[in-house]
Coordinates of C-alpha atoms and ligand atoms in Angstrom, one line a residue:
X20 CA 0.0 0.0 0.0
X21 CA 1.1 3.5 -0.4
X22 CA 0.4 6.7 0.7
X23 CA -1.9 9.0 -1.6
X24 CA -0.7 11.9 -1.3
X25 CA -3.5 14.6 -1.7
X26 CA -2.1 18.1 -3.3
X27 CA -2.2 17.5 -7.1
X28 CA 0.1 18.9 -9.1
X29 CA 0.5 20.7 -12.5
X30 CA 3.3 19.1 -13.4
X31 CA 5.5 16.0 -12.2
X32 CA 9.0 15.6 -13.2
X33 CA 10.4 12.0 -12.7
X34 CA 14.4 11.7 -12.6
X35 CA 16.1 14.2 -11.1
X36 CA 19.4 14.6 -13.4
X37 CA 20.2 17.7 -14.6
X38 CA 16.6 17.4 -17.3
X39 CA 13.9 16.8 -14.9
X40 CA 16.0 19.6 -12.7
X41 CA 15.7 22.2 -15.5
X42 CA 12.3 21.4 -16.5
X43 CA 11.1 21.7 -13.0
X44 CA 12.7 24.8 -12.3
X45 CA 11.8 26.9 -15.3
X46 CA 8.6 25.3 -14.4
X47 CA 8.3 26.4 -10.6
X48 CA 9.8 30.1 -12.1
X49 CA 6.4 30.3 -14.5
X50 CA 4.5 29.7 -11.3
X51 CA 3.6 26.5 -11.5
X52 CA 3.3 23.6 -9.6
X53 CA 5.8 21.0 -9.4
X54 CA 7.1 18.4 -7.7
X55 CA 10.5 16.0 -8.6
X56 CA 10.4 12.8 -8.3
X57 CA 14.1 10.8 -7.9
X58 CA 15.0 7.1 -7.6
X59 CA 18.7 7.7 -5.9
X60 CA 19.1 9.7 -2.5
X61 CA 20.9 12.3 -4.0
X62 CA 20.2 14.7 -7.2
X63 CA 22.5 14.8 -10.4
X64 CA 21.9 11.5 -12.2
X65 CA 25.2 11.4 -14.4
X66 CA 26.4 14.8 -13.2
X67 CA 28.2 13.8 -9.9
X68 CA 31.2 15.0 -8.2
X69 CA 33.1 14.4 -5.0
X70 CA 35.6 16.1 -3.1
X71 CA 39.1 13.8 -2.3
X72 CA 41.0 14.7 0.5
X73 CA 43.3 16.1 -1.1
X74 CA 41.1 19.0 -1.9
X75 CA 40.9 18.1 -5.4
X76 CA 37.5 17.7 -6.9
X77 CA 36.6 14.8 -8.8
X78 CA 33.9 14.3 -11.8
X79 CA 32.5 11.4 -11.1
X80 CA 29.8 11.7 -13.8
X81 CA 30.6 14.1 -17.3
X82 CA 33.0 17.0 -16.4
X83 CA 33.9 19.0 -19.7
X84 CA 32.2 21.5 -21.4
X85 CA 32.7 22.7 -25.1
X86 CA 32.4 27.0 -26.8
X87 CA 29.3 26.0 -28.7
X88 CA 27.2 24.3 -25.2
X89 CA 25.7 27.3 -25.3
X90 CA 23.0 26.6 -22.8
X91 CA 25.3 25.1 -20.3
X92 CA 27.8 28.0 -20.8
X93 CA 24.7 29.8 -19.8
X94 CA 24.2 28.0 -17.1
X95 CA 27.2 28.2 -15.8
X96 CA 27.3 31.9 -15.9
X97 CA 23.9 32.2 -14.0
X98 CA 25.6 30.4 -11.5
X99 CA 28.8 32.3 -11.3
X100 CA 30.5 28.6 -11.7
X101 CA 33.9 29.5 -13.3
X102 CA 35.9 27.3 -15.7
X103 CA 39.7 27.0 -17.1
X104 CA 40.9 25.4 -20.3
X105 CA 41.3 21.4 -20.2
X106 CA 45.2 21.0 -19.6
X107 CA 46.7 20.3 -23.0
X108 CA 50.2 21.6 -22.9
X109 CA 52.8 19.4 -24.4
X110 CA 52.8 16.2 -26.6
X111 CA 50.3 13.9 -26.8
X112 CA 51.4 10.1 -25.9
X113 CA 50.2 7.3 -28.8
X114 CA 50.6 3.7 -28.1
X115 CA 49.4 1.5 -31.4
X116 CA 50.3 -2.0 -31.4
X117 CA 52.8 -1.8 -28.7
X118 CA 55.2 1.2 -30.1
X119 CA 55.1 4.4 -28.2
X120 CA 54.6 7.9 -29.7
X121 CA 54.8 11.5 -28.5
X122 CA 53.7 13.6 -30.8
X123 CA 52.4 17.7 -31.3
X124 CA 49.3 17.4 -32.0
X125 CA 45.7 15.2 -31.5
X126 CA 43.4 13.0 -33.4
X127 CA 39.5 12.3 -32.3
X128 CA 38.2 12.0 -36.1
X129 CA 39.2 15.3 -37.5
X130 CA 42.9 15.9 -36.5
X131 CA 45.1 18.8 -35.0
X132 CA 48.6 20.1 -35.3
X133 CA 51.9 17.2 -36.1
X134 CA 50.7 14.1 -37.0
X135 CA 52.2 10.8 -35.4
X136 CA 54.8 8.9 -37.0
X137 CA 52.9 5.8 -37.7
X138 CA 53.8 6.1 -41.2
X139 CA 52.7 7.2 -44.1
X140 CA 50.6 4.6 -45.4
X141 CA 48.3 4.2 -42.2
X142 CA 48.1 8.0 -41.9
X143 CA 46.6 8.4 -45.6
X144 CA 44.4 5.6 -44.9
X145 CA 43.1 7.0 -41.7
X146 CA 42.9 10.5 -43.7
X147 CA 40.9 9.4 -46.8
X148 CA 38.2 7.6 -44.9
X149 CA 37.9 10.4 -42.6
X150 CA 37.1 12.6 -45.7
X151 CA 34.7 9.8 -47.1
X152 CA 33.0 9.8 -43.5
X153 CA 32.6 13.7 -43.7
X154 CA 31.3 13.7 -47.3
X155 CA 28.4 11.2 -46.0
X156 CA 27.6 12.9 -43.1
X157 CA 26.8 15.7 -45.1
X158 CA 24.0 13.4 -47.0
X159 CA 21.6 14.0 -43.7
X160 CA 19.5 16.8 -42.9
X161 CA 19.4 18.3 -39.8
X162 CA 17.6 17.4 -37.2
X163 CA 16.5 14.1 -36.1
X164 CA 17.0 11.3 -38.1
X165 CA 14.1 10.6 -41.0
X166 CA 13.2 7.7 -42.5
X167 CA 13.7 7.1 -46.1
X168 CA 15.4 4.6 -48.7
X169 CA 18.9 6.8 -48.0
X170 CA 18.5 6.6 -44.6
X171 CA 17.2 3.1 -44.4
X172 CA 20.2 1.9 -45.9
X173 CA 22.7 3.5 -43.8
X174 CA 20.6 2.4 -40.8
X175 CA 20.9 -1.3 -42.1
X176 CA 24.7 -1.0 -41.4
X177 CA 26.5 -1.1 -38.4
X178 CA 29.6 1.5 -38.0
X179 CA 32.1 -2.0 -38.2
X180 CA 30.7 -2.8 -41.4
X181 CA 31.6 0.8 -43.2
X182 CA 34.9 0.6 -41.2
X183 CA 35.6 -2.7 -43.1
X184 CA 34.9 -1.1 -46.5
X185 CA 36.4 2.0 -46.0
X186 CA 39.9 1.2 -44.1
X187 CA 42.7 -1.6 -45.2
X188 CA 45.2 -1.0 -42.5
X189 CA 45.5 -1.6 -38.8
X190 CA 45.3 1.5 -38.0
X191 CA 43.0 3.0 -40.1
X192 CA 40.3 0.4 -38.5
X193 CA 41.3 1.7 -35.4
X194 CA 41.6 5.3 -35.9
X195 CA 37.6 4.8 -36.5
X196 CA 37.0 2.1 -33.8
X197 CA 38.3 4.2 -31.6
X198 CA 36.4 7.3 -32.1
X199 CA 33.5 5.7 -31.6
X200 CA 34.5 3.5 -28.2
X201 CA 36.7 5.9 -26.7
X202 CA 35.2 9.3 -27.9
X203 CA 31.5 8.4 -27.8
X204 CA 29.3 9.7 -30.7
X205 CA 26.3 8.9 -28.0
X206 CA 26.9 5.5 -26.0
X207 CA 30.5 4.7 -26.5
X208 CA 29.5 1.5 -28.2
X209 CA 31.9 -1.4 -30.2
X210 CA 31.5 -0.2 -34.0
X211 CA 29.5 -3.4 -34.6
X212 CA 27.3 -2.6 -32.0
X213 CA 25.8 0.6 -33.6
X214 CA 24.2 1.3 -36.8
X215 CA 26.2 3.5 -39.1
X216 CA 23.4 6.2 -39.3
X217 CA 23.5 6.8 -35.8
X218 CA 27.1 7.6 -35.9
X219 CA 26.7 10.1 -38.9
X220 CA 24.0 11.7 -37.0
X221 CA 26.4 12.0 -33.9
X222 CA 28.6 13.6 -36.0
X223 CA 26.4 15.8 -37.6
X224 CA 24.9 17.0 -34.3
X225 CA 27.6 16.8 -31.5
X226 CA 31.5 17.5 -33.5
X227 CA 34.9 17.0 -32.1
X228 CA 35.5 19.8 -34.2
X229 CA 33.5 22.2 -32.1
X230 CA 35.5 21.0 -29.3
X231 CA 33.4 19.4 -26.9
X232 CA 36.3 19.0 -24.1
X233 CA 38.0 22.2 -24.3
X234 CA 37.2 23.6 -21.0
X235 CA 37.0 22.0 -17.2
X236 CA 34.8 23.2 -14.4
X237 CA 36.5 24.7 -10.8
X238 CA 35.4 22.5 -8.5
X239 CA 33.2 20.5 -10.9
X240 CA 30.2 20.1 -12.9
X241 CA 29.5 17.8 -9.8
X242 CA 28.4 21.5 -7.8
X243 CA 25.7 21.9 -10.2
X244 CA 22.6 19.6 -9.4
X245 CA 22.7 21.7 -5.4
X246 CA 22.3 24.4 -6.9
X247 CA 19.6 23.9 -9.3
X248 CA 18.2 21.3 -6.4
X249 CA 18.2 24.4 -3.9
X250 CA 15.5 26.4 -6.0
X251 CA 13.5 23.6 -5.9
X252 CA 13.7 23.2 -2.2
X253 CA 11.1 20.6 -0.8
X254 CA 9.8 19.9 -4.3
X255 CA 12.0 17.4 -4.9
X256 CA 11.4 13.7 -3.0
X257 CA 14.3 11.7 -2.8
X258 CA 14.9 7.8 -2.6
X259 CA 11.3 7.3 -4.3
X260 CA 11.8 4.9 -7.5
X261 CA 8.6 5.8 -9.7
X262 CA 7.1 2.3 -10.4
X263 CA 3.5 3.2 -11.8
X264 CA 1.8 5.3 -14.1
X265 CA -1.9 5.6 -14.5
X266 CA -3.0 8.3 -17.2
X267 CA -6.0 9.5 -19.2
X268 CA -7.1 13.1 -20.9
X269 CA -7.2 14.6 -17.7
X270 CA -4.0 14.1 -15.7
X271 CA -1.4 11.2 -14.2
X272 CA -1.2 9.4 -11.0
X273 CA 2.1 8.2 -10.3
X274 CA 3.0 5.5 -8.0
X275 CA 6.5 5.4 -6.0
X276 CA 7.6 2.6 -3.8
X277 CA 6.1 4.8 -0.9
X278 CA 3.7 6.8 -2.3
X279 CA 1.1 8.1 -5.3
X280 CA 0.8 11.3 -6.6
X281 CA -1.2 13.0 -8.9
X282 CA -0.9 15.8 -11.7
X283 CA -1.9 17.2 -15.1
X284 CA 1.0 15.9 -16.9
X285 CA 4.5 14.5 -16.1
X286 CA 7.9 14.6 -17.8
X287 CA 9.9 11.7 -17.6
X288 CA 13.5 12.7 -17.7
X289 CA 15.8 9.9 -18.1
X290 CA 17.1 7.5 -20.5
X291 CA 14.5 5.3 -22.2
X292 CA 15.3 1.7 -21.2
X293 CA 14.9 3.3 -17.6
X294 CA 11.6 5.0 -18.8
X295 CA 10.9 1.7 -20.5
X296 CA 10.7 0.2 -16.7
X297 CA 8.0 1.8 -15.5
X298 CA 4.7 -0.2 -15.5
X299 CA 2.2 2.1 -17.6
X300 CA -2.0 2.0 -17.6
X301 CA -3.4 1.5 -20.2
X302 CA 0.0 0.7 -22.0
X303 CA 2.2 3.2 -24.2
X304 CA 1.5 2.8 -27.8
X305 CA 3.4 -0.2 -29.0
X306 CA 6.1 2.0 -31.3
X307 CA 7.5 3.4 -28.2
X308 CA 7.3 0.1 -26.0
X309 CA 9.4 -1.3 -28.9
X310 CA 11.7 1.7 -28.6
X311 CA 12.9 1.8 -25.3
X312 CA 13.7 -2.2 -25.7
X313 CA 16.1 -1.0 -28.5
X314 CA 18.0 1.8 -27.1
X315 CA 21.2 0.3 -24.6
X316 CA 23.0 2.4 -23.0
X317 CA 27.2 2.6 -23.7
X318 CA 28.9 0.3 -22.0
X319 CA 31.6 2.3 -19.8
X320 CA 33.5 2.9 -16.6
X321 CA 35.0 6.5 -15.8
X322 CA 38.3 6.2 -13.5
X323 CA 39.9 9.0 -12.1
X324 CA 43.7 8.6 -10.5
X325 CA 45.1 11.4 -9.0
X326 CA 48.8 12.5 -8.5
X327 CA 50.5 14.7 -5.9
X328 CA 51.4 16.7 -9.2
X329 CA 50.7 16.1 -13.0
X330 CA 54.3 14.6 -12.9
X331 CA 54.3 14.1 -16.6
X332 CA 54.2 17.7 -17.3
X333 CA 58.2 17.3 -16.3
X334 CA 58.5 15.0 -19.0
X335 CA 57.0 17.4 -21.9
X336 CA 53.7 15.3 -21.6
X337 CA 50.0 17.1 -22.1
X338 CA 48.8 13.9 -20.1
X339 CA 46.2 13.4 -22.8
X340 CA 46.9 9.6 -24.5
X341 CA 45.3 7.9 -26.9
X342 CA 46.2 4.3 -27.9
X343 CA 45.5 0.6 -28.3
X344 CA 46.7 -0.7 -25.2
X345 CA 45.2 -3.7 -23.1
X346 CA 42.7 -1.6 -21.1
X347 CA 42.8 2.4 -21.9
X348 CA 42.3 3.8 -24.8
X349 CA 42.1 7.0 -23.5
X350 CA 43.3 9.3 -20.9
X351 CA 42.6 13.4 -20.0
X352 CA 44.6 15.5 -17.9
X353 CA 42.1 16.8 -15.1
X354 CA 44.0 19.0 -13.2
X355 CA 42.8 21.9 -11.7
X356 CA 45.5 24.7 -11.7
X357 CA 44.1 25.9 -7.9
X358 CA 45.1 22.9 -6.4
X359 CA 48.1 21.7 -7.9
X360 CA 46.9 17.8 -7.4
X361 CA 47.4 15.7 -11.2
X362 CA 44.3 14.0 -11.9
X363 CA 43.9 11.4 -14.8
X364 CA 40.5 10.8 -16.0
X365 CA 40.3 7.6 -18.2
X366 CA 37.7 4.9 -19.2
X367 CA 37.6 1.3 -19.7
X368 CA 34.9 0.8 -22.6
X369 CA 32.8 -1.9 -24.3
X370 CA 34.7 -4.9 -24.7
X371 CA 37.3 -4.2 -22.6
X372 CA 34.9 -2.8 -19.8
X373 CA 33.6 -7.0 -19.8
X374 CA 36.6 -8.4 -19.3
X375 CA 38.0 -5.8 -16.8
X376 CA 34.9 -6.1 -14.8
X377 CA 35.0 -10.0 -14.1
X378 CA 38.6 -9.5 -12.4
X379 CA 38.9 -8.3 -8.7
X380 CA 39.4 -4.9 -7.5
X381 CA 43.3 -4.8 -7.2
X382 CA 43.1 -6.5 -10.6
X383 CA 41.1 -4.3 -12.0
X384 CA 43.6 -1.2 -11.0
X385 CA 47.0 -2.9 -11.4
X386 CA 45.0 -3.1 -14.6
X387 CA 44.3 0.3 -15.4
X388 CA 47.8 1.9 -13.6
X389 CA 49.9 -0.5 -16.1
X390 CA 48.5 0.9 -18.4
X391 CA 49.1 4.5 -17.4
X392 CA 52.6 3.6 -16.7
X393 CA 52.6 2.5 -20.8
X394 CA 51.1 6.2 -21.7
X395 CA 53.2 8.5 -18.7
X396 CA 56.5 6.2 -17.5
X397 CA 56.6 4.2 -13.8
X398 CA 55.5 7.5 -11.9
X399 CA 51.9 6.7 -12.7
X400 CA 52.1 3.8 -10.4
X401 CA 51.9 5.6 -7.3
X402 CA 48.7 7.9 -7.5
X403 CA 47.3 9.3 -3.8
X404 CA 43.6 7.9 -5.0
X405 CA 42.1 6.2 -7.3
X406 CA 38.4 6.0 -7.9
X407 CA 36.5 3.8 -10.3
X408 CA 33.1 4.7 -10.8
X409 CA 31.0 1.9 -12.8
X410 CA 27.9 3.2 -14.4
X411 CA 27.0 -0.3 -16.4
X412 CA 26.7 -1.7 -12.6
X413 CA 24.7 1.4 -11.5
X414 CA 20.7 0.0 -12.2
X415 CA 19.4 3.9 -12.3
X416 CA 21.7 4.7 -15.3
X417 CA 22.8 1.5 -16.7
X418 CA 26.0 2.7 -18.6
X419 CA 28.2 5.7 -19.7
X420 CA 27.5 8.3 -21.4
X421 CA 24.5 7.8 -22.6
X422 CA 22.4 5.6 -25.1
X423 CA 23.1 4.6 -28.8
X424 CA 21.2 3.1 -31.1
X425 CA 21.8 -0.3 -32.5
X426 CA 20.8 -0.8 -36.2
X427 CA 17.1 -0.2 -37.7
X428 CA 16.4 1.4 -34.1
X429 CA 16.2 4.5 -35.7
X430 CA 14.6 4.9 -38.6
X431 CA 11.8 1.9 -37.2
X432 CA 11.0 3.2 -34.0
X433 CA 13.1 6.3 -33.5
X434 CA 9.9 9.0 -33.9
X435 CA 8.4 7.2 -30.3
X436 CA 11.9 9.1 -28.9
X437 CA 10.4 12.3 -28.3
X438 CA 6.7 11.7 -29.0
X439 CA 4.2 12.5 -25.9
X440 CA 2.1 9.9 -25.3
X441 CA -1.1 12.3 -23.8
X442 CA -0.2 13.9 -20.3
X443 CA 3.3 12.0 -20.6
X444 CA 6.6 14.3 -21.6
X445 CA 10.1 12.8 -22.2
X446 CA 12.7 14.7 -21.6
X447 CA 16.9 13.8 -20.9
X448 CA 19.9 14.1 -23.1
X449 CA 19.6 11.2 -25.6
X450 CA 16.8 12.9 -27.2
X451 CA 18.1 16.0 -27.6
X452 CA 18.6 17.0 -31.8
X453 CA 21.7 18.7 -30.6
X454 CA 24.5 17.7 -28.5
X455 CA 23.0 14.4 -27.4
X456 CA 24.9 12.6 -24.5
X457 CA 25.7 15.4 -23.4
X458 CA 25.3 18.1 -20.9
X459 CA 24.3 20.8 -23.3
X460 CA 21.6 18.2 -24.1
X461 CA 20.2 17.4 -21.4
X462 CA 19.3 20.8 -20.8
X463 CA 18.3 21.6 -24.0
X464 CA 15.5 18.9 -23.8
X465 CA 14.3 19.9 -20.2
X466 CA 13.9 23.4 -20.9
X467 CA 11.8 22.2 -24.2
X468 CA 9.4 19.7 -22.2
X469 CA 8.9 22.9 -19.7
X470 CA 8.1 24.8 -22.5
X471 CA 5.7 22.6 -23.9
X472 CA 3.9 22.2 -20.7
X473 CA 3.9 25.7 -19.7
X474 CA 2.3 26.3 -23.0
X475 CA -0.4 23.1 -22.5
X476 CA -1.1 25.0 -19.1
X477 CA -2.1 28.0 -20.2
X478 CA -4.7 26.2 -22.8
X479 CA -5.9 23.8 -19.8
Ligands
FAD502 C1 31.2 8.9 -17.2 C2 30.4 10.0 -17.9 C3 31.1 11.0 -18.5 C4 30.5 12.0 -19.2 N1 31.2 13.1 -19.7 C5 30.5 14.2 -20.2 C6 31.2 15.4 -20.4 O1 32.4 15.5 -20.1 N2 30.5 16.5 -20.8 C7 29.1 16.4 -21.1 O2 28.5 17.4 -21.5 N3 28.4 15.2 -20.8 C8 29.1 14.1 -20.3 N4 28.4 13.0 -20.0 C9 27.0 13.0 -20.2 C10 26.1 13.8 -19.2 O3 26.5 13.4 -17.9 C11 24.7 13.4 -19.5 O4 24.3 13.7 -20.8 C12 23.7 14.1 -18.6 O5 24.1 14.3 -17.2 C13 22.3 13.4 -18.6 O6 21.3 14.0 -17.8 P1 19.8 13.5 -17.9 O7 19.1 14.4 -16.9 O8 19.4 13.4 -19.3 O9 19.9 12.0 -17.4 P2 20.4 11.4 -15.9 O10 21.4 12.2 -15.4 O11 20.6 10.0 -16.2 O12 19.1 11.6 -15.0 C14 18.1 10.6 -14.9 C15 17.6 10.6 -13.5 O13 16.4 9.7 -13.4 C16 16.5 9.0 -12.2 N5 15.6 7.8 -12.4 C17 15.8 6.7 -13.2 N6 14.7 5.9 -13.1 C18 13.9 6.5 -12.1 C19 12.6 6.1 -11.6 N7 12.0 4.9 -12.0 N8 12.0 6.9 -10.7 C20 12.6 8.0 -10.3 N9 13.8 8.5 -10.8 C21 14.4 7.7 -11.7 C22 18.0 8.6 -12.1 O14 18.3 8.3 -10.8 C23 18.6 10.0 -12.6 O15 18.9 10.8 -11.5 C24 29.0 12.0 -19.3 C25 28.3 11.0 -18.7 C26 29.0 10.0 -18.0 C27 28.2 8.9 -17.3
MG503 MG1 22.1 14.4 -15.0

């Protein structure tokens, strides 16, 4: 039995990450009536931070944040929350196939200053397809997705299978598997995990060439859910999984493990396969039922090893790596110039995340510090912490960053995404039309579902 709770409300937002906490605050600033609802006992969803003792903040969760985020930059300026430019002074480390190279310069797709001496052969092979892969992208519109014969076909791919056409050398394959397991384009996903269109459309809509990483956060994006959260005060319920949904013309009435609430409409602010688990009555149309048993989430652990200093700056090193090795494909200087502590934030991805999870704990970061001995030399064996943080074993996310879609998802089923289903709103970064998996999402698709029900409020 639970407890029916008597106030109704206009508008209840489920899930609060940083969509339901936007939607529900440029909600409560409109005057209206809302109240969050949250699984967890704390607010954030994916952005999460801690402190270390150290003083040195960790981002547990997403950390950077990119020139063209322009509604996070925004929101980060409301808040007075100041940043700094991601550490990137010095070369870049490259391991491929067990050589070692420092070079002047980086590669995530499109490519930056000295190229690595892998030779010349690989290079031009990486090069060409990259300019094949930017010609295609350029075949979509904007926006979400369509479905058409063009797009139909590319969705009938996986990202592997163009790999395999477009590549014929080591590193060319991997200069492209890479990109989409270390770098993301939504999930990070294995390329023959995710359809090919997907990736063109990550491309397309959320660019390493607009720089996504290029600044970090003092003291975190980890600060930012308190903040928001504050405004919201005693709206927002913790600790209170949403397990029910009754809904007609005139309103919902949403069931937690405690209690039942009721209001005019609801936005349901996380990723689908978590939407996907709530019990609704009468039942979502099937398109969107068959949806959110399509869209996984990216299989990834974030690991953040921290340093009395960034010792490899003494070396010439940017502490930014990028390579092949057992376990890491990719590390990120995270140091924050006001407390002088060298953080590393790396992940262990897809394939490798499987394998690295079944071993123990010590196993698991002998694993990940011999690797960052490969990348930054023996020093990188004696960090002051080291924090693992794994999402695919956390049941209210599921995975890191966020959700990709496998082939046919889209162009099938992907129009049940964003769709309301009568009083029911989505809202959360994965549907966002720009910057999905990201931040700059997220918030983008919370201040549209507040929008949309402000407007529905006024007509009520
Ligand atoms: C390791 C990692 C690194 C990342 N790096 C970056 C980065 O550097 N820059 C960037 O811009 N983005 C990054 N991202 C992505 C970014 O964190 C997300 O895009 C964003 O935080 C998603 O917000 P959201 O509100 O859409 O979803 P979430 O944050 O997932 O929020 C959903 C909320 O719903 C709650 N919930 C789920 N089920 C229920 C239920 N039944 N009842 C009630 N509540 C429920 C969850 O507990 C959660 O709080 C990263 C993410 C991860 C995990
Ligand atoms: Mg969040």
């Amino acid at each position: 039995m639970t407890n029916l709770q008597l106030t109704s409300y206009d508008c209840i937002v489920v899930g609060a990450g940083l969509a339901g906490l936007i939607a529900a605050r440029n909600l409560q600033r409109q005057g209206h009536q809302v109240l969050v609802i949250e699984a967890r006992n704390r607010y954030g969803g994916r952005m999460s931070g801690q402190y270390l003792p150290s003083g040195q903040w960790i981002d547990r969760g997403g950390q950077w944040v990119g020139p063209t985020q322009e509604r996070f930059l925004a929101l980060l300026d409301e808040y007075k929350i100041r940043r700094f430019p991601s550490p990137n002074q010095g070369k870049t480390v490259l391991v491929f196939n067990n050589k070692r190279y420092e070079f002047n310069g980086f590669f995530q797709g499109f490519h930056e200053g000295e190229v690595p001496d892998i030779g010349p052969a690989e290079w031009q092979d990486a090069m060409s397809a990259w300019a094949r892969f930017q010609e295609l992208t350029k075949t979509l519109p904007s926006g979400y997705p369509q479905s058409n014969d063009h797009t139909k076909k590319l969705d009938s791919k996986t990202f592997a299978q163009w790999i395999e056409e477009n590549t014929s050398t080591d590193f060319g394959q991997w200069y492209f598997a890479y990109m989409v397991r270390a770098v993301g384009f939504l999930g990070p996903a294995e390329p023959q995990q995710v359809s090919l269109l997907h990736v063109l459309w990550g491309q397309n809509c959320a660019p390493q060439a607009e720089h996504p990483e290029a600044e970090l956060i003092h003291g975190g994006a980890g600060q930012i859910p308190d903040k928001i959260a504050a405004e919201l005060g005693e709206r927002i319920r913790l600790g209170e999984p949403v397990v029910r949904l009754n809904y007609d013309s005139a309103g919902v009435t949403i069931e937690t493990t405690q209690n039942t609430f009721t209001a005019k409409f609801a936005i349901i602010a996380m990723p689908p396969h978590l939407a996907g688990r709530i019990i609704y009555h009468p039942p979502l149309p099937p398109q969107r039922e068959q949806l959110t048993q399509r869209v996984p989430m990216g299989c990834c652990a974030k690991i953040l090893i921290s340093y009395e200093q960034p010792f490899w700056r003494k070396q010439g090193l940017a502490g930014v790596a990028q390579g092949n090795c057992q376990w890491l494909e990719l590390c990120a200087d995270s140091s924050d110039p006001e407390t002088g502590v060298g953080v590393i934030a790396t992940f262990v991805v897809g394939d490798r995340y499987i394998r690295w999870r079944s071993m123990s704990g010590p196993a698991r970061r002998a694993a990940v510090l011999s690797d960052l001995a490969i990348y930054f030399g023996q020093e990188a064996l004696f960090p002051i912490s080291y924090d693992e943080v794994d999402w695919p074993g956390d049941p209210w996310t599921g995975g890191a960053y966020a959700a990709f879609m496998p082939p046919g998802v889209w162009t099938s089923f992907g129009e049940a995404l964003f769709t309301p289903v009568g009083p029911i709103h989505w809202a959360g970064t994965e549907m966002a039309d720009r910057w999905p998996g990201f931040f700059e999402g997220a918030i983008r698709t919370g201040e549209a579902a507040a929008d949309r029900i402000a407007l529905l409020l006024r007509e009520k």
